[in-house]
Coordinates of C-alpha atoms in Angstrom, one line a residue:
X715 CA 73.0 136.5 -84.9
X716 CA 74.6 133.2 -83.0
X717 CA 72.4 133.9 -80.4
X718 CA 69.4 134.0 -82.7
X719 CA 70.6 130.9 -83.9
X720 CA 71.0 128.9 -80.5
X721 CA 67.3 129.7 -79.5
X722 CA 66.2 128.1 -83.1
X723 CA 68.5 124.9 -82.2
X724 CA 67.1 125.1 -78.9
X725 CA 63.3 125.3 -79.9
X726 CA 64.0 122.7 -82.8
X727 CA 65.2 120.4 -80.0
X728 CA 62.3 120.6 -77.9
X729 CA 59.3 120.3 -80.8
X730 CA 61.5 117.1 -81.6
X731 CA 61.1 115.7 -78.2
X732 CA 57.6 116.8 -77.7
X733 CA 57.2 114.9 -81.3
X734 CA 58.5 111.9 -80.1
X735 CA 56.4 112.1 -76.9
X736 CA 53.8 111.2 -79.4
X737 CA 54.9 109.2 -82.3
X738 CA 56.5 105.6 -80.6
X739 CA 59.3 103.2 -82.2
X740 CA 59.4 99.8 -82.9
X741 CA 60.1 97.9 -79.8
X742 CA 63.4 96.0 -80.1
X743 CA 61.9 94.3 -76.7
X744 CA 61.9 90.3 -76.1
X745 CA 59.6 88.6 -78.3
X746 CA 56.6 86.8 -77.4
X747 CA 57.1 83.7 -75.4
X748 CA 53.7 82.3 -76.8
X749 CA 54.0 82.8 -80.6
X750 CA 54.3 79.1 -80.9
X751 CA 51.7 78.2 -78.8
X752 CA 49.5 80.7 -80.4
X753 CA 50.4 79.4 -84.3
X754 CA 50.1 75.8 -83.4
X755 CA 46.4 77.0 -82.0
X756 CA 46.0 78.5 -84.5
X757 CA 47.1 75.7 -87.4
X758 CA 44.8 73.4 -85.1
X759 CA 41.6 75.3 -85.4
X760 CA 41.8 75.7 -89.0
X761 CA 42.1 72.0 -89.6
X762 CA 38.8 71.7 -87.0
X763 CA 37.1 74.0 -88.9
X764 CA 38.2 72.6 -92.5
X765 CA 37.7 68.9 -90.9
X766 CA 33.6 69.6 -89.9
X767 CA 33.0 71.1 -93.0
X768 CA 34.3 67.5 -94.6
X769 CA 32.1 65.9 -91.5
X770 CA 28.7 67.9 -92.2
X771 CA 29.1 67.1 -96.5
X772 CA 29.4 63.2 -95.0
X773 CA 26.6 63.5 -93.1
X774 CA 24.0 65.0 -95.1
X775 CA 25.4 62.6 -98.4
X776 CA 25.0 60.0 -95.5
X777 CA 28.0 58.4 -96.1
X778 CA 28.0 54.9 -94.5
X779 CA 31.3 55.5 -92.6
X780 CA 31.9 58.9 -91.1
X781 CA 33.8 57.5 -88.5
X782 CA 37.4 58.6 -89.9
X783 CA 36.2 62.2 -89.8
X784 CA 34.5 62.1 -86.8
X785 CA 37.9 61.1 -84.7
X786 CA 39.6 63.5 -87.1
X787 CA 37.3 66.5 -85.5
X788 CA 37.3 65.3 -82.0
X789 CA 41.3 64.8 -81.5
X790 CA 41.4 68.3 -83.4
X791 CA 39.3 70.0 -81.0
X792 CA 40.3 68.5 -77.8
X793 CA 43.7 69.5 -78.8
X794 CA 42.9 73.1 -79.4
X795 CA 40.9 72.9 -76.6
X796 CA 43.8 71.9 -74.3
X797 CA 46.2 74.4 -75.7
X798 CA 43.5 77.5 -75.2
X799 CA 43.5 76.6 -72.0
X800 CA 46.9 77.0 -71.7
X801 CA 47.0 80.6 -73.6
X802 CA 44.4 81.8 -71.4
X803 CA 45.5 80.8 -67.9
X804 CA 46.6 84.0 -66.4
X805 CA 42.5 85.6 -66.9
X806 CA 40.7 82.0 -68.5
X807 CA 37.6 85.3 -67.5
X808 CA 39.0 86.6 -71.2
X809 CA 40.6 83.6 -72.4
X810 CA 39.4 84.3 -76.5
X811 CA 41.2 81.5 -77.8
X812 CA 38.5 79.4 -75.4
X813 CA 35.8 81.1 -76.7
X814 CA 36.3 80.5 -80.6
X815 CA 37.5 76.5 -79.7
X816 CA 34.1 76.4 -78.2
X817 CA 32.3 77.9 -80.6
X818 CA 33.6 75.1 -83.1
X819 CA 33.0 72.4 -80.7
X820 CA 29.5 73.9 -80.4
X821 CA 29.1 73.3 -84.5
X822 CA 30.1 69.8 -84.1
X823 CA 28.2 68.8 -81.5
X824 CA 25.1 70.1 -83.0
X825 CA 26.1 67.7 -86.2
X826 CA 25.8 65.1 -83.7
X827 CA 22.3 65.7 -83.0
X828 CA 23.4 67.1 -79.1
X829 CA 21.5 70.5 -78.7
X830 CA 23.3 71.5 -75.6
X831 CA 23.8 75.4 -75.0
X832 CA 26.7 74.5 -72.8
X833 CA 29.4 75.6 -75.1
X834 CA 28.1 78.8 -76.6
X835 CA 27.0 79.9 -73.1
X836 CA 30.3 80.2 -71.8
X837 CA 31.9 81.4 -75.1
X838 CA 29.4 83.9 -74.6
X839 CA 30.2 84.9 -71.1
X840 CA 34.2 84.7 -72.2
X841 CA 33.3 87.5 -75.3
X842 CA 31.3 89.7 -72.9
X843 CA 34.6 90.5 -70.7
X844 CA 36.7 90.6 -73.8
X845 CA 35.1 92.4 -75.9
X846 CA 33.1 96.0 -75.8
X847 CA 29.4 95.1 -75.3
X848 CA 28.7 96.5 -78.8
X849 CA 31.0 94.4 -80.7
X850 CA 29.9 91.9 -83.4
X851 CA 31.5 89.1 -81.7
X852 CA 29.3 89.1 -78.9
X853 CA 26.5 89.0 -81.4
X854 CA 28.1 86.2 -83.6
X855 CA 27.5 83.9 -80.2
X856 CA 24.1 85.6 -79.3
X857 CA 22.7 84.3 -82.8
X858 CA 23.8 81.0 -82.9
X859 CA 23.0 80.5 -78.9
X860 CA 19.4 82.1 -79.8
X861 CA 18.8 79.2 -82.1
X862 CA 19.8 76.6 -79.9
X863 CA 17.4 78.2 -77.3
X864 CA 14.1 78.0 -79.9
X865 CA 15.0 74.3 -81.0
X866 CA 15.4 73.2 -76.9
X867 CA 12.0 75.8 -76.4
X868 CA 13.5 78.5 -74.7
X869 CA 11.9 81.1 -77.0
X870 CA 11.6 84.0 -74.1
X871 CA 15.6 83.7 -73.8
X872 CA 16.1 83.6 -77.4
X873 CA 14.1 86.8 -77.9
X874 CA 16.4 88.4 -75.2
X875 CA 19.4 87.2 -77.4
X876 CA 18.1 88.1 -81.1
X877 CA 16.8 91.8 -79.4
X878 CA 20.5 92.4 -78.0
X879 CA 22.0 91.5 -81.2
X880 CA 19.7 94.0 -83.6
X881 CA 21.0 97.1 -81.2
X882 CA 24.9 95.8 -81.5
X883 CA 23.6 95.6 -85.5
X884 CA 22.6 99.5 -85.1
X885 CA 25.7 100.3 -83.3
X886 CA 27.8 99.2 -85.7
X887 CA 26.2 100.8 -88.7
X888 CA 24.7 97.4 -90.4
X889 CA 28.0 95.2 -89.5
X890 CA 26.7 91.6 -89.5
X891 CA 23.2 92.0 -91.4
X892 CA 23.6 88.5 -93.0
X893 CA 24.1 86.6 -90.1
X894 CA 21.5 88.1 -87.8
X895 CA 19.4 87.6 -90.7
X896 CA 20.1 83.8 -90.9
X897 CA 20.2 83.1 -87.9
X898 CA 16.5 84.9 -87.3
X899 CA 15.3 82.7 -90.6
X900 CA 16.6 79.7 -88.7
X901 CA 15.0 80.4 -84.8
X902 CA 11.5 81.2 -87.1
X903 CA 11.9 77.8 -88.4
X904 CA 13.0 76.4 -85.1
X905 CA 10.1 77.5 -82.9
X906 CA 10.8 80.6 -82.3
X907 CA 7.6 81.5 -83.8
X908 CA 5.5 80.5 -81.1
X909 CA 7.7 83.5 -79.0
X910 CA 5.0 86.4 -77.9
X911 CA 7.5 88.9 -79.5
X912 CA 8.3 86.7 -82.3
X913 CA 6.5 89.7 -84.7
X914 CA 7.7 92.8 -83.1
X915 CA 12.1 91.0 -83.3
X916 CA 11.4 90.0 -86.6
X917 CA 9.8 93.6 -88.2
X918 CA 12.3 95.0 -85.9
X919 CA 15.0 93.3 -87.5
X920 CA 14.1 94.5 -91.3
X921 CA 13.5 97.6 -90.7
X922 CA 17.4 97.7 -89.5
X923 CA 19.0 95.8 -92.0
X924 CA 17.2 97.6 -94.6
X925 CA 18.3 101.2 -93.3
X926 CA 21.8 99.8 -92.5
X927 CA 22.5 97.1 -95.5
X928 CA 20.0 98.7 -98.0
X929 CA 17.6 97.5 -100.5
X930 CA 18.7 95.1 -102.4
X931 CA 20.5 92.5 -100.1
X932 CA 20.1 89.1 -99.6
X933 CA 20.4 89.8 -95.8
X934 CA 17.0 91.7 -96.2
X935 CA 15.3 89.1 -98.6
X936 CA 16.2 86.6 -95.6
X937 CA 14.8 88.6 -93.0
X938 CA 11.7 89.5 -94.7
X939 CA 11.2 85.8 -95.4
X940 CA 11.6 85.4 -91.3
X941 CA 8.6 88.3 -90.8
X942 CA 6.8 86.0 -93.5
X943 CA 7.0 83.1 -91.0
X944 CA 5.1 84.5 -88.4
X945 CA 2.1 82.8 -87.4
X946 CA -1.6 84.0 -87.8
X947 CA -2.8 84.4 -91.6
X948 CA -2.5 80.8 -92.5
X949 CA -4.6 80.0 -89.3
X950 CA -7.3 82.2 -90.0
X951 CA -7.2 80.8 -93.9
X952 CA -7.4 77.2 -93.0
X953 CA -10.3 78.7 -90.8
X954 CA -12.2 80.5 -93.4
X955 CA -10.4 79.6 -96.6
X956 CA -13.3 81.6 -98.9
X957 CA -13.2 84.4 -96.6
X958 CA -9.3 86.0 -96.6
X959 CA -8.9 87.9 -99.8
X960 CA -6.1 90.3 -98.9
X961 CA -2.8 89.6 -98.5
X962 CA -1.3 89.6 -94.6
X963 CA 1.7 91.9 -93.8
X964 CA 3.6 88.1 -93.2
X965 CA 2.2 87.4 -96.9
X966 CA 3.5 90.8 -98.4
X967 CA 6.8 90.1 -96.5
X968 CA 7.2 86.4 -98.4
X969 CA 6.2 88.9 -102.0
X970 CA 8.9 91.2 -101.4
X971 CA 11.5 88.7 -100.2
X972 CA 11.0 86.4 -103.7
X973 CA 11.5 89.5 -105.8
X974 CA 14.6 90.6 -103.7
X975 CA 16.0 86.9 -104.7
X976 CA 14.0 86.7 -108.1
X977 CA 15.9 90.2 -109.3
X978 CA 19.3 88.0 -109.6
X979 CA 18.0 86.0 -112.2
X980 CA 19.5 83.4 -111.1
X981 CA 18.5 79.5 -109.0
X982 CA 19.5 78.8 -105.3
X983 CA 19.2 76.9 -102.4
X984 CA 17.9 80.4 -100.6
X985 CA 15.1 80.9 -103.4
X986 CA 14.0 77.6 -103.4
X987 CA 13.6 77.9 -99.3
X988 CA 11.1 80.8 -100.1
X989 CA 8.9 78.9 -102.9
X990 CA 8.5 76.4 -100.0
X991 CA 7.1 79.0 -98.1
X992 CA 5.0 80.7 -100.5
X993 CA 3.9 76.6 -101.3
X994 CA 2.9 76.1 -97.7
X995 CA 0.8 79.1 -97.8
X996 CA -0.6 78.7 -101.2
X997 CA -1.7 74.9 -99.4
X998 CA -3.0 76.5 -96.3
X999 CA -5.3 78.9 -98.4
X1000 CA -6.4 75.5 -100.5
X1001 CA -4.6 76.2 -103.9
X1002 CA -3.6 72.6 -103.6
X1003 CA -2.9 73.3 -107.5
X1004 CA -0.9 76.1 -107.3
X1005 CA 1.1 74.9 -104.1
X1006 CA 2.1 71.8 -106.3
X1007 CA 3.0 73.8 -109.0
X1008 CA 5.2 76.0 -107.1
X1009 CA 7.2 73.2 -105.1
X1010 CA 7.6 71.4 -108.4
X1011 CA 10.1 74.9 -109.2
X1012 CA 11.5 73.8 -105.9
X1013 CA 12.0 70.5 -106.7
X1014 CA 14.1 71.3 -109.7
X1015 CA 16.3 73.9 -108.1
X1016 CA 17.4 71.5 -105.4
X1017 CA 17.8 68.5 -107.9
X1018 CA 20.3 70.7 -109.3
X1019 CA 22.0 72.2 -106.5
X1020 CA 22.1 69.9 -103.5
X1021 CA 21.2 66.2 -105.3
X1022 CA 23.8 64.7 -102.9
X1023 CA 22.2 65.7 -99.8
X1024 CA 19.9 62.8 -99.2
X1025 CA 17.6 64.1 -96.2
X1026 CA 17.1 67.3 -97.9
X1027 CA 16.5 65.4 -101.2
X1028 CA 13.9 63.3 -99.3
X1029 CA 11.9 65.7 -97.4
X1030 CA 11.8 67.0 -100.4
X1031 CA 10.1 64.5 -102.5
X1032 CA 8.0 63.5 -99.7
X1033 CA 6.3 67.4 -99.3
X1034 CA 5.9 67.4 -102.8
X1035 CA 4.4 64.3 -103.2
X1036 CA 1.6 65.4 -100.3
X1037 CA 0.6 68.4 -102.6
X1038 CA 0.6 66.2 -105.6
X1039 CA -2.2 64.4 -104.1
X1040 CA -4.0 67.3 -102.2
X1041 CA -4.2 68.2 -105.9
X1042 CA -5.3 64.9 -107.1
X1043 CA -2.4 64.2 -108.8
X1044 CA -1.8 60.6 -107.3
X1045 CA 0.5 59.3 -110.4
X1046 CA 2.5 62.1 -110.2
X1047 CA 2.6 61.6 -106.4
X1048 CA 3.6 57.8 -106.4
X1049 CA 6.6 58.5 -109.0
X1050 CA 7.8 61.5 -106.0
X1051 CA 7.2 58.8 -102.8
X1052 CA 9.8 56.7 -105.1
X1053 CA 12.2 58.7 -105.8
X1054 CA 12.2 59.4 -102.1
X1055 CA 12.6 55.4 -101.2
X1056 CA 14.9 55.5 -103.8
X1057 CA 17.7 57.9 -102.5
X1058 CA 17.6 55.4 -99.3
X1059 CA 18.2 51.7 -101.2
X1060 CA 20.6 54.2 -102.9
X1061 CA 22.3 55.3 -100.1
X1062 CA 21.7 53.5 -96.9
X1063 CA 24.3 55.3 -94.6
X1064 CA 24.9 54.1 -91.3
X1065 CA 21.3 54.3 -90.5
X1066 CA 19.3 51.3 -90.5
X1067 CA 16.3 52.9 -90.1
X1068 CA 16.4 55.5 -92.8
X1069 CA 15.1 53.1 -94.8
X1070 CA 12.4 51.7 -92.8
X1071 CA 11.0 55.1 -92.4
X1072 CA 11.3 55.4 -96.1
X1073 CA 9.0 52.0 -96.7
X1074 CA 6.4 53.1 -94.1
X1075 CA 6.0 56.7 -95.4
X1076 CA 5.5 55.2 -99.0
X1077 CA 3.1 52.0 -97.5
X1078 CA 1.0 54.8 -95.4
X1079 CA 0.9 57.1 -99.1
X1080 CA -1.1 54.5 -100.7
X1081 CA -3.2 54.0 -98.0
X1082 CA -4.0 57.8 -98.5
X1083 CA -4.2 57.0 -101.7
X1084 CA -6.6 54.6 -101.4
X1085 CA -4.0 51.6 -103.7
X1086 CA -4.4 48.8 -100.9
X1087 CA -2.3 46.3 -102.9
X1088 CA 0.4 48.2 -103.5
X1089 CA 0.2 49.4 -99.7
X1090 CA 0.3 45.8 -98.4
X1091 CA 3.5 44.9 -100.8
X1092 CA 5.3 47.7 -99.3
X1093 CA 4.4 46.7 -95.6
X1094 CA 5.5 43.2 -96.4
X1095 CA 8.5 44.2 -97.9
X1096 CA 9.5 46.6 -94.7
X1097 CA 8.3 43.7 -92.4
X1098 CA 10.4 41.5 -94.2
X1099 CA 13.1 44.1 -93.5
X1100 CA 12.6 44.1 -90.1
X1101 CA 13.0 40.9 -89.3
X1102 CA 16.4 40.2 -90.9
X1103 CA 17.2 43.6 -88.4
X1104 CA 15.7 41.3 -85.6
X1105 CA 13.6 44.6 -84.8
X1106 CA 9.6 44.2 -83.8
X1107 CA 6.7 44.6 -86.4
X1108 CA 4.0 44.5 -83.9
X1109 CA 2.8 48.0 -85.9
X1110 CA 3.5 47.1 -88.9
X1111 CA 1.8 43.6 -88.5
X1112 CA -1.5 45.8 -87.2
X1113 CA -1.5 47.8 -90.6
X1114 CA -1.1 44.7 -92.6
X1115 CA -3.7 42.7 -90.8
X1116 CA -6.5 45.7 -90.9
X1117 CA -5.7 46.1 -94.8
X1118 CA -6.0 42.1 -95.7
X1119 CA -9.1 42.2 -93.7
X1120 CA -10.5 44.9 -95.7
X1121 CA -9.5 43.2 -99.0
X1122 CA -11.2 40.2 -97.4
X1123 CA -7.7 38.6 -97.8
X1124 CA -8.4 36.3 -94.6
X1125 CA -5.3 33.8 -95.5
X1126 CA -3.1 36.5 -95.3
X1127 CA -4.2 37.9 -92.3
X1128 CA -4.5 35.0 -90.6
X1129 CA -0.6 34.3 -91.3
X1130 CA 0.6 38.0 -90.0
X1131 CA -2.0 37.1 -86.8
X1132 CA -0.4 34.1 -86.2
X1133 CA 2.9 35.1 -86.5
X1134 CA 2.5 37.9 -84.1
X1135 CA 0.7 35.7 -81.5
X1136 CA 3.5 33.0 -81.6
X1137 CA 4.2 33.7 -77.9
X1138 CA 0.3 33.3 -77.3
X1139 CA -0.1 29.6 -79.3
X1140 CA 2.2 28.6 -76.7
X1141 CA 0.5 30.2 -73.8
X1142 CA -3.0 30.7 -74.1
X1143 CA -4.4 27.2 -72.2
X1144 CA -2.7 28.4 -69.2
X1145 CA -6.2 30.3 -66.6
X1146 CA -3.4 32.2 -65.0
X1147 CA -2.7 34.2 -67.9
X1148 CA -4.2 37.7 -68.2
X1149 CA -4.1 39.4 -71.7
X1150 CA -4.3 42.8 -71.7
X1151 CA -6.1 44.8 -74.3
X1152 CA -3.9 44.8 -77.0
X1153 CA -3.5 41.1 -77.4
X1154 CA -6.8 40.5 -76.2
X1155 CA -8.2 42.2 -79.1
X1156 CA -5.7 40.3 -81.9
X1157 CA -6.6 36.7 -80.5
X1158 CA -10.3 38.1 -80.8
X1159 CA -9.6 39.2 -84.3
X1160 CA -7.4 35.8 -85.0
X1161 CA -10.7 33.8 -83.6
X1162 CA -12.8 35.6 -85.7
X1163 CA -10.6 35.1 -88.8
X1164 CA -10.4 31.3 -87.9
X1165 CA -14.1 31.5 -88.0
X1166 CA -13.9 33.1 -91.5
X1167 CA -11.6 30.2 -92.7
X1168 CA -14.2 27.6 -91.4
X1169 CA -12.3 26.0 -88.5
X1170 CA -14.6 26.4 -85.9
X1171 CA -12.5 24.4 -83.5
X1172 CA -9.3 26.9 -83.4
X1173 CA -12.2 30.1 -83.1
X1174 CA -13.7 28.2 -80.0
X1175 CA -10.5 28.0 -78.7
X1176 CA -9.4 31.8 -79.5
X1177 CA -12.7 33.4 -78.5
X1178 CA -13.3 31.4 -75.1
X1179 CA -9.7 32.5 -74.2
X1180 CA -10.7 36.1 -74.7
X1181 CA -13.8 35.2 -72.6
X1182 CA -11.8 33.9 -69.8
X1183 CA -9.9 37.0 -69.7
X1184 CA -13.2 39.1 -69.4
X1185 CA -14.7 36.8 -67.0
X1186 CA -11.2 37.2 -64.6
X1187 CA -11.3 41.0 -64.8
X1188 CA -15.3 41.1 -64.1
X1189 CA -14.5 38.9 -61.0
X1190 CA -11.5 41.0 -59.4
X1191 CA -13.5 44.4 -60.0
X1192 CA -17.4 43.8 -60.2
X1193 CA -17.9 47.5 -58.8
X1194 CA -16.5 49.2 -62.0
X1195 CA -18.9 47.4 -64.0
X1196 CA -22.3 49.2 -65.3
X1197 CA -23.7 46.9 -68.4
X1198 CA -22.4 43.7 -69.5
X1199 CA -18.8 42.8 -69.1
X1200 CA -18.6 41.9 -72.3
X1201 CA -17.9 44.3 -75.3
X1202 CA -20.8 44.3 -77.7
X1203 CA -18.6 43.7 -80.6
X1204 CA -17.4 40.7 -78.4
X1205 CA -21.3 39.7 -77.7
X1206 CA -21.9 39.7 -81.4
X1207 CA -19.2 37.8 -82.7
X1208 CA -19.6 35.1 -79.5
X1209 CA -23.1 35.0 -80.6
X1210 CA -22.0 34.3 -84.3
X1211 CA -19.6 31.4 -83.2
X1212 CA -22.3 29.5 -80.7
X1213 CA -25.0 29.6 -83.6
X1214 CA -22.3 28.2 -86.1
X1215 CA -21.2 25.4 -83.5
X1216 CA -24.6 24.8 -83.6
X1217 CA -25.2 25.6 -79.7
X1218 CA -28.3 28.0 -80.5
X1219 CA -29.5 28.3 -77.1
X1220 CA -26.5 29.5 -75.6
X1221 CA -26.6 32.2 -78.5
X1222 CA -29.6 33.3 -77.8
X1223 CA -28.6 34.0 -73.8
X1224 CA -25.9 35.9 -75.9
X1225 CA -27.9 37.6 -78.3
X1226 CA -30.2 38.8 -75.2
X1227 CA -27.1 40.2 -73.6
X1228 CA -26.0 42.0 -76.6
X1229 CA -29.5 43.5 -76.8
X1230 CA -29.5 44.9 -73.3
X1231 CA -25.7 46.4 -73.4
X1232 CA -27.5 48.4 -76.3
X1233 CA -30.4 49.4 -74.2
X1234 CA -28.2 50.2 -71.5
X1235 CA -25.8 52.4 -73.6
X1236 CA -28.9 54.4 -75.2
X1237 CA -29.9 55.3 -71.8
X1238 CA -26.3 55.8 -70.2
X1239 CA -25.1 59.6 -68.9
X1240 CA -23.4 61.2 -71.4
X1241 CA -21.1 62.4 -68.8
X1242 CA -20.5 59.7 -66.8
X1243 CA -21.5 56.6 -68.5
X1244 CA -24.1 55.5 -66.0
X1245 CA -28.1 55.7 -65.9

């Protein structure tokens, strides 16, 4: 009986030490040298992140002084920077800590406008010897570094990326459907459109984050708005706009992806993104009305949600006010261009051009618009502008001048004329000065305007300057010459100016020349300009 009872002891000692083969204990080992390190890391890229989310809310409010935040992200991420370094020194191959310090550098250098893949590339690299290549984080860089590549045009390299990421998306069962999905809405709207495989990623995409993610996602709606993106129907309808009656898969996809956001019931930034999309195409297929109608929905949404963010807010008002007047709709139109100007004297940011831009896209609208007053008021007003910036008007002063001679108006275009030509009223008696076209064709217009005001003296003086110029260029390169070497709009108004002065024979000689430049034309090569 003792004996039986030894063997049991005996074979209850050995399944105990074959258990604890198996199950381990806490180690009561040294603790990690680099737990500070790693917390102060840690600490740092938390405030970087929660720092550039502060930084990107300043910059698309356009606060005039983002300069505070902007030191507050740099020091933050050159610190973390110098610290991953440190954590990763033994195998900097695998050094993580690098990789997600560079991913948030990444972020705000893109806020700065700097598209460099730099960053991302290596984080990339650093997450493929880390991690398994199926794992979500490899992806996570792969989709951000994909849309880096379609905005800098590298749209075969991007395709590589967004294809890798859809099979670690299949791997792992549907993990990461959202991102891949935003990220493959933002490379469409990128340029990753114009990639040969942009179709076959896109459908390829969908169909796996609707058999992973299901249904009724957002992360479908957004990838079914990507397919929607893809070029061809809208071609083909500005092409034959009475010919396409049935829908395009790309069109179907846009459907599907408005219901899939419609079924919440409820108004966001997302759905308004897909009303713009389904205005665009209603404006390709020339439903000018309906494509109004619809951004006017998208108008409202984004008044409501994102009224502080002042480029969004002005491309905004700006797109809507071109359908407005595709549509006719030019009151309408106007009150959109100012509400656009408006967020700009509003909020002028650090900017100085913002602005600007603003004025000219308003003066050019009522050029379209065919409201020539209230086109030259604006011009005046950003010219005005620009000269207190001490910044060139040369353009503006062109736009000004061809809309007061229109209207007529030779007073005023005679002041912008002048004013551009100041360097010229101090030049143009010197013979050794050659104009080139540009100003030779504004002191031809100024001597022609001078004519228009009756002081035949100052168009003498304009118009045999401009004569010189054409006789010195005739002189240096008589070979290149076939016809006169004077213009026949020159010809005609020379001619116009002798028989004013009064010297009637010397307009004939000119009004013969003029007559054989347009007997020479008729009769010149169409494809090389000769007889």
């Amino acid at each position: 009986m003792d004996k039986k009872k030894d063997i049991l002891r005996l074979l209850a000692l050995s399944i105990g030490i074959a258990a604890g083969a198996f199950i381990s204990v806490p180690s009561q080992g040294a603790p990690d040298q680099n737990l500070p390190v790693k917390n102060q890391l840690q600490k740092l890229m938390q405030d970087s992140d929660r720092f550039l989310k502060v930084y990107e809310k300043e910059k698309k409010e356009r606060k005039s002084d983002t300069n505070k935040t902007y030191k507050l992200c740099f020091d933050s991420l050159a610190k973390s920077k110098e610290l991953a370094e440190k954590l990763g020194a033994a195998q900097p191959e695998k050094n993580v800590w690098l990789a997600d310090t560079l991913m948030l550098n990444a972020r705000f250098l893109e806020l700065n406008g700097n598209i460099s893949a730099s960053d991302y590339e290596q984080a990339l690299a650093i997450r493929k010897e880390a991690f398994p290549v199926t794992s979500p984080k490899i992806a996570e860089v792969q989709n951000k570094l994909a849309y880096l590549y379609s905005r800098s045009g590298k749209v075969s390299d991007a395709a590589d990326l967004l294809d890798s990421s859809i099979d670690i998306l299949e791997s792992n069962k549907g993990a990461g459907a959202t991102e891949l999905a935003e990220a493959m809405d933002k490379c469409m709207k990128s340029g990753f459109a114009r990639a040969v495989e942009a179709r076959r990623i896109t459908r390829r995409a969908a169909r796996a984050i609707k058999k992973y993610a299901g249904n009724n996602t957002e992360a479908l709606a957004t990838a079914l708005h990507a397919v929607s993106l893809c070029p061809g129907s809208n071609e083909l309808a500005h092409l034959f706009p009475n010919k396409i009656s049935k829908p395009s898969p790309e069109e179907t996809a846009l459907e599907q992806a408005l219901a899939l956001q419609e079924k919440k019931g409820l108004i966001s930034l997302k759905l308004a993104e897909f009303l713009e999309t389904q205005a665009r195409n209603q404006n390709s297929h020339s439903k000018f009305e309906d494509a109004a109608k619809t951004y006017s929905k998208v108008v409202l949404m984004r008044e409501k949600l994102a009224a502080n963010e002042i480029r969004l807010m002005s491309r905004t008002y700006d797109q809507h006010a071109e359908y407005l007047l595709n549509a006719k709709n030019i009151a309408q139109a106007e009150v959109s261009k100012k509400k656009s100007l408006a967020l700009y004297e509003k909020n002028p940011g650090a900017d100085q051009h913002s602005l600007n831009n603003a004025l000219s896209s308003l003066g050019s609208f009522y050029l379209s618009a065919h409201k020539p007053k209230e086109a030259a008021a604006t011009f005046e007003r950003l010219r005005s502008l620009q000269k207190k910036q001490n910044m060139q008007s040369g353009d503006v002063d062109d736009k000004l001048v061809s809309i007061y001679l229109q209207q007529n108006d030779f007073q005023n275009a005679n002041r912008i004329l002048e004013s551009k030509l100041e360097l010229f009223h101090k030049e143009y008696s010197s013979k050794t000065l050659d104009l080139d076209y540009s100003v030779s064709r504004d002191v031809q217009t100024l001597g022609m305007i001078k004519m228009k005001l009756g002081n035949l003296d100052a168009a003498g003086k304009f118009l045999n300057r401009v004569k010189d110029g054409y006789d010195r260029s005739y002189n240096k390169s008589k070979f290149l010459y076939f016809g006169d070497r004077y213009p026949k709009d020159f010809l005609n108004l020379y001619q116009e100016y002798l028989e004013k002065s009064g010297n009637l024979s010397e307009a004939k000689v000119m009004k013969d020349r003029l007559n054989a430049a347009i007997l020479s034309e008729a009769k010149a090569c169409p494809g090389c300009g000769r007889g």
